[in-house]
Amino acid sequence: MADKWQLVFLKGATYEQRITLTGVSSISTATASRVRVAQPNAVAFLDATTANGMIVDTSPPATGVKVLRVPAATTATFPIGNARFDFEVEWTGGVVRRYYENGDAQVNPKVGT
């Protein structure tokens, strides 16, 4: 994982970014990944997971590498402005590890709106 990771969404546009997690020996046995984004003191407006198809394997699959893909119809519902995000990985038995917390996120409007 990079030292500084920032998510910048363009409202109404498809968002795609590669997520690479290094230095985690058990990553090949992980069962799920999650990126949750929220504005301060608000409910999350994005909960991207492997289960809902917004976090997918690369093609061809590579150990420790996923793609965060958020459809335009979803980003169109995002509130404009600054937010924060967490990135978590889950394993069998309910083990959850947060590998990136309180990262910077931003939603930019379309021009003229």
mmCIF file with all atom_site columns, C-alpha atoms in Angstrom:
data_model
loop_
_atom_site.group_PDB
_atom_site.id
_atom_site.type_symbol
_atom_site.label_atom_id
_atom_site.label_alt_id
_atom_site.label_comp_id
_atom_site.label_asym_id
_atom_site.label_entity_id
_atom_site.label_seq_id
_atom_site.pdbx_PDB_ins_code
_atom_site.Cartn_x
_atom_site.Cartn_y
_atom_site.Cartn_z
_atom_site.occupancy
_atom_site.B_iso_or_equiv
_atom_site.pdbx_formal_charge
_atom_site.auth_seq_id
_atom_site.auth_comp_id
_atom_site.auth_asym_id
_atom_site.auth_atom_id
_atom_site.pdbx_PDB_model_num
ATOM 1   C CA . MET A 1 1   ? 0.000   0.000   0.000   1.00 0.00 ? 1   MET A CA 1
ATOM 2   C CA . ALA A 1 2   ? 1.326   3.433   -0.831  1.00 0.00 ? 2   ALA A CA 1
ATOM 3   C CA . ASP A 1 3   ? 2.121   5.837   2.005   1.00 0.00 ? 3   ASP A CA 1
ATOM 4   C CA . LYS A 1 4   ? -0.382  8.370   0.638   1.00 0.00 ? 4   LYS A CA 1
ATOM 5   C CA . TRP A 1 5   ? -3.530  7.247   -1.155  1.00 0.00 ? 5   TRP A CA 1
ATOM 6   C CA . GLN A 1 6   ? -6.224  9.703   -2.188  1.00 0.00 ? 6   GLN A CA 1
ATOM 7   C CA . LEU A 1 7   ? -9.559  9.009   -3.865  1.00 0.00 ? 7   LEU A CA 1
ATOM 8   C CA . VAL A 1 8   ? -10.856 11.723  -6.208  1.00 0.00 ? 8   VAL A CA 1
ATOM 9   C CA . PHE A 1 9   ? -14.273 10.960  -7.670  1.00 0.00 ? 9   PHE A CA 1
ATOM 10  C CA . LEU A 1 10  ? -15.788 12.934  -10.526 1.00 0.00 ? 10  LEU A CA 1
ATOM 11  C CA . LYS A 1 11  ? -19.524 13.090  -9.871  1.00 0.00 ? 11  LYS A CA 1
ATOM 12  C CA . GLY A 1 12  ? -21.380 11.121  -12.538 1.00 0.00 ? 12  GLY A CA 1
ATOM 13  C CA . ALA A 1 13  ? -18.260 9.471   -13.992 1.00 0.00 ? 13  ALA A CA 1
ATOM 14  C CA . THR A 1 14  ? -17.001 5.904   -13.655 1.00 0.00 ? 14  THR A CA 1
ATOM 15  C CA . TYR A 1 15  ? -14.133 5.639   -11.169 1.00 0.00 ? 15  TYR A CA 1
ATOM 16  C CA . GLU A 1 16  ? -11.444 2.992   -11.472 1.00 0.00 ? 16  GLU A CA 1
ATOM 17  C CA . GLN A 1 17  ? -8.240  2.525   -9.506  1.00 0.00 ? 17  GLN A CA 1
ATOM 18  C CA . ARG A 1 18  ? -5.863  -0.356  -8.905  1.00 0.00 ? 18  ARG A CA 1
ATOM 19  C CA . ILE A 1 19  ? -5.305  -1.316  -5.258  1.00 0.00 ? 19  ILE A CA 1
ATOM 20  C CA . THR A 1 20  ? -2.006  -3.070  -4.492  1.00 0.00 ? 20  THR A CA 1
ATOM 21  C CA . LEU A 1 21  ? -1.415  -4.504  -1.035  1.00 0.00 ? 21  LEU A CA 1
ATOM 22  C CA . THR A 1 22  ? 2.173   -5.596  -0.356  1.00 0.00 ? 22  THR A CA 1
ATOM 23  C CA . GLY A 1 23  ? 3.872   -7.187  2.636   1.00 0.00 ? 23  GLY A CA 1
ATOM 24  C CA . VAL A 1 24  ? 0.844   -9.243  3.754   1.00 0.00 ? 24  VAL A CA 1
ATOM 25  C CA . SER A 1 25  ? 1.895   -12.881 3.579   1.00 0.00 ? 25  SER A CA 1
ATOM 26  C CA . SER A 1 26  ? -1.659  -14.226 3.976   1.00 0.00 ? 26  SER A CA 1
ATOM 27  C CA . ILE A 1 27  ? -3.267  -11.959 1.352   1.00 0.00 ? 27  ILE A CA 1
ATOM 28  C CA . SER A 1 28  ? -3.871  -14.887 -1.023  1.00 0.00 ? 28  SER A CA 1
ATOM 29  C CA . THR A 1 29  ? -6.282  -16.396 1.540   1.00 0.00 ? 29  THR A CA 1
ATOM 30  C CA . ALA A 1 30  ? -8.308  -13.201 2.103   1.00 0.00 ? 30  ALA A CA 1
ATOM 31  C CA . THR A 1 31  ? -12.042 -13.606 1.535   1.00 0.00 ? 31  THR A CA 1
ATOM 32  C CA . ALA A 1 32  ? -13.146 -9.989  1.001   1.00 0.00 ? 32  ALA A CA 1
ATOM 33  C CA . SER A 1 33  ? -12.021 -6.376  0.600   1.00 0.00 ? 33  SER A CA 1
ATOM 34  C CA . ARG A 1 34  ? -13.871 -3.160  1.415   1.00 0.00 ? 34  ARG A CA 1
ATOM 35  C CA . VAL A 1 35  ? -13.506 0.583   0.767   1.00 0.00 ? 35  VAL A CA 1
ATOM 36  C CA . ARG A 1 36  ? -15.891 2.750   2.802   1.00 0.00 ? 36  ARG A CA 1
ATOM 37  C CA . VAL A 1 37  ? -16.187 6.514   2.114   1.00 0.00 ? 37  VAL A CA 1
ATOM 38  C CA . ALA A 1 38  ? -18.026 9.134   4.200   1.00 0.00 ? 38  ALA A CA 1
ATOM 39  C CA . GLN A 1 39  ? -18.074 12.833  4.908   1.00 0.00 ? 39  GLN A CA 1
ATOM 40  C CA . PRO A 1 40  ? -17.303 13.859  8.520   1.00 0.00 ? 40  PRO A CA 1
ATOM 41  C CA . ASN A 1 41  ? -20.006 12.840  11.012  1.00 0.00 ? 41  ASN A CA 1
ATOM 42  C CA . ALA A 1 42  ? -22.163 11.295  8.272   1.00 0.00 ? 42  ALA A CA 1
ATOM 43  C CA . VAL A 1 43  ? -23.229 7.862   7.095   1.00 0.00 ? 43  VAL A CA 1
ATOM 44  C CA . ALA A 1 44  ? -20.971 6.285   4.446   1.00 0.00 ? 44  ALA A CA 1
ATOM 45  C CA . PHE A 1 45  ? -22.032 7.208   0.918   1.00 0.00 ? 45  PHE A CA 1
ATOM 46  C CA . LEU A 1 46  ? -19.907 4.424   -0.616  1.00 0.00 ? 46  LEU A CA 1
ATOM 47  C CA . ASP A 1 47  ? -19.414 0.891   0.641   1.00 0.00 ? 47  ASP A CA 1
ATOM 48  C CA . ALA A 1 48  ? -17.484 -0.818  -2.162  1.00 0.00 ? 48  ALA A CA 1
ATOM 49  C CA . THR A 1 49  ? -16.833 -4.522  -1.568  1.00 0.00 ? 49  THR A CA 1
ATOM 50  C CA . THR A 1 50  ? -15.882 -7.679  -3.369  1.00 0.00 ? 50  THR A CA 1
ATOM 51  C CA . ALA A 1 51  ? -19.409 -8.935  -2.559  1.00 0.00 ? 51  ALA A CA 1
ATOM 52  C CA . ASN A 1 52  ? -21.154 -6.070  -4.410  1.00 0.00 ? 52  ASN A CA 1
ATOM 53  C CA . GLY A 1 53  ? -18.737 -6.234  -7.356  1.00 0.00 ? 53  GLY A CA 1
ATOM 54  C CA . MET A 1 54  ? -17.103 -2.830  -6.904  1.00 0.00 ? 54  MET A CA 1
ATOM 55  C CA . ILE A 1 55  ? -13.792 -4.457  -5.918  1.00 0.00 ? 55  ILE A CA 1
ATOM 56  C CA . VAL A 1 56  ? -12.678 -7.062  -8.446  1.00 0.00 ? 56  VAL A CA 1
ATOM 57  C CA . ASP A 1 57  ? -9.616  -9.076  -9.422  1.00 0.00 ? 57  ASP A CA 1
ATOM 58  C CA . THR A 1 58  ? -7.266  -7.748  -12.062 1.00 0.00 ? 58  THR A CA 1
ATOM 59  C CA . SER A 1 59  ? -7.171  -9.586  -15.380 1.00 0.00 ? 59  SER A CA 1
ATOM 60  C CA . PRO A 1 60  ? -5.263  -11.842 -15.143 1.00 0.00 ? 60  PRO A CA 1
ATOM 61  C CA . PRO A 1 61  ? -5.579  -12.102 -11.338 1.00 0.00 ? 61  PRO A CA 1
ATOM 62  C CA . ALA A 1 62  ? -2.479  -11.085 -9.353  1.00 0.00 ? 62  ALA A CA 1
ATOM 63  C CA . THR A 1 63  ? -1.863  -11.782 -5.671  1.00 0.00 ? 63  THR A CA 1
ATOM 64  C CA . GLY A 1 64  ? -2.485  -8.690  -3.558  1.00 0.00 ? 64  GLY A CA 1
ATOM 65  C CA . VAL A 1 65  ? -3.892  -6.634  -6.433  1.00 0.00 ? 65  VAL A CA 1
ATOM 66  C CA . LYS A 1 66  ? -7.547  -5.636  -6.881  1.00 0.00 ? 66  LYS A CA 1
ATOM 67  C CA . VAL A 1 67  ? -9.400  -2.982  -8.866  1.00 0.00 ? 67  VAL A CA 1
ATOM 68  C CA . LEU A 1 68  ? -11.818 -0.536  -7.260  1.00 0.00 ? 68  LEU A CA 1
ATOM 69  C CA . ARG A 1 69  ? -14.495 0.143   -9.897  1.00 0.00 ? 69  ARG A CA 1
ATOM 70  C CA . VAL A 1 70  ? -17.406 2.469   -9.066  1.00 0.00 ? 70  VAL A CA 1
ATOM 71  C CA . PRO A 1 71  ? -20.055 2.935   -11.777 1.00 0.00 ? 71  PRO A CA 1
ATOM 72  C CA . ALA A 1 72  ? -21.087 6.383   -13.003 1.00 0.00 ? 72  ALA A CA 1
ATOM 73  C CA . ALA A 1 73  ? -24.646 5.827   -11.746 1.00 0.00 ? 73  ALA A CA 1
ATOM 74  C CA . THR A 1 74  ? -23.229 5.407   -8.234  1.00 0.00 ? 74  THR A CA 1
ATOM 75  C CA . THR A 1 75  ? -20.860 8.404   -8.299  1.00 0.00 ? 75  THR A CA 1
ATOM 76  C CA . ALA A 1 76  ? -23.783 10.527  -9.548  1.00 0.00 ? 76  ALA A CA 1
ATOM 77  C CA . THR A 1 77  ? -25.351 10.111  -6.090  1.00 0.00 ? 77  THR A CA 1
ATOM 78  C CA . PHE A 1 78  ? -22.242 11.211  -4.137  1.00 0.00 ? 78  PHE A CA 1
ATOM 79  C CA . PRO A 1 79  ? -22.290 14.464  -2.155  1.00 0.00 ? 79  PRO A CA 1
ATOM 80  C CA . ILE A 1 80  ? -19.878 17.130  -3.429  1.00 0.00 ? 80  ILE A CA 1
ATOM 81  C CA . GLY A 1 81  ? -16.901 17.931  -1.227  1.00 0.00 ? 81  GLY A CA 1
ATOM 82  C CA . ASN A 1 82  ? -14.251 16.384  0.983   1.00 0.00 ? 82  ASN A CA 1
ATOM 83  C CA . ALA A 1 83  ? -14.580 13.018  2.686   1.00 0.00 ? 83  ALA A CA 1
ATOM 84  C CA . ARG A 1 84  ? -12.511 10.270  4.342   1.00 0.00 ? 84  ARG A CA 1
ATOM 85  C CA . PHE A 1 85  ? -12.113 6.566   3.560   1.00 0.00 ? 85  PHE A CA 1
ATOM 86  C CA . ASP A 1 86  ? -10.958 3.284   5.076   1.00 0.00 ? 86  ASP A CA 1
ATOM 87  C CA . PHE A 1 87  ? -9.665  0.172   3.283   1.00 0.00 ? 87  PHE A CA 1
ATOM 88  C CA . GLU A 1 88  ? -10.151 -3.204  5.002   1.00 0.00 ? 88  GLU A CA 1
ATOM 89  C CA . VAL A 1 89  ? -9.447  -6.845  4.183   1.00 0.00 ? 89  VAL A CA 1
ATOM 90  C CA . GLU A 1 90  ? -11.309 -9.809  5.693   1.00 0.00 ? 90  GLU A CA 1
ATOM 91  C CA . TRP A 1 91  ? -10.310 -13.431 6.259   1.00 0.00 ? 91  TRP A CA 1
ATOM 92  C CA . THR A 1 92  ? -12.235 -16.585 7.186   1.00 0.00 ? 92  THR A CA 1
ATOM 93  C CA . GLY A 1 93  ? -13.330 -16.616 10.805  1.00 0.00 ? 93  GLY A CA 1
ATOM 94  C CA . GLY A 1 94  ? -14.247 -12.931 10.905  1.00 0.00 ? 94  GLY A CA 1
ATOM 95  C CA . VAL A 1 95  ? -10.723 -11.488 11.019  1.00 0.00 ? 95  VAL A CA 1
ATOM 96  C CA . VAL A 1 96  ? -10.769 -7.931  9.646   1.00 0.00 ? 96  VAL A CA 1
ATOM 97  C CA . ARG A 1 97  ? -7.658  -5.799  9.225   1.00 0.00 ? 97  ARG A CA 1
ATOM 98  C CA . ARG A 1 98  ? -7.760  -2.137  8.303   1.00 0.00 ? 98  ARG A CA 1
ATOM 99  C CA . TYR A 1 99  ? -4.771  -1.371  6.078   1.00 0.00 ? 99  TYR A CA 1
ATOM 100 C CA . TYR A 1 100 ? -5.589  2.240   5.295   1.00 0.00 ? 100 TYR A CA 1
ATOM 101 C CA . GLU A 1 101 ? -7.640  4.455   7.571   1.00 0.00 ? 101 GLU A CA 1
ATOM 102 C CA . ASN A 1 102 ? -8.929  7.990   7.449   1.00 0.00 ? 102 ASN A CA 1
ATOM 103 C CA . GLY A 1 103 ? -7.551  8.582   3.943   1.00 0.00 ? 103 GLY A CA 1
ATOM 104 C CA . ASP A 1 104 ? -8.421  11.666  1.911   1.00 0.00 ? 104 ASP A CA 1
ATOM 105 C CA . ALA A 1 105 ? -11.334 11.460  -0.514  1.00 0.00 ? 105 ALA A CA 1
ATOM 106 C CA . GLN A 1 106 ? -12.960 14.131  -2.622  1.00 0.00 ? 106 GLN A CA 1
ATOM 107 C CA . VAL A 1 107 ? -15.994 14.367  -4.899  1.00 0.00 ? 107 VAL A CA 1
ATOM 108 C CA . ASN A 1 108 ? -15.759 16.994  -7.656  1.00 0.00 ? 108 ASN A CA 1
ATOM 109 C CA . PRO A 1 109 ? -18.837 18.302  -9.515  1.00 0.00 ? 109 PRO A CA 1
ATOM 110 C CA . LYS A 1 110 ? -19.343 18.440  -13.248 1.00 0.00 ? 110 LYS A CA 1
ATOM 111 C CA . VAL A 1 111 ? -18.573 21.852  -14.747 1.00 0.00 ? 111 VAL A CA 1
ATOM 112 C CA . GLY A 1 112 ? -21.599 24.099  -14.731 1.00 0.00 ? 112 GLY A CA 1
ATOM 113 C CA . THR A 1 113 ? -23.493 22.279  -12.020 1.00 0.00 ? 113 THR A CA 1
#
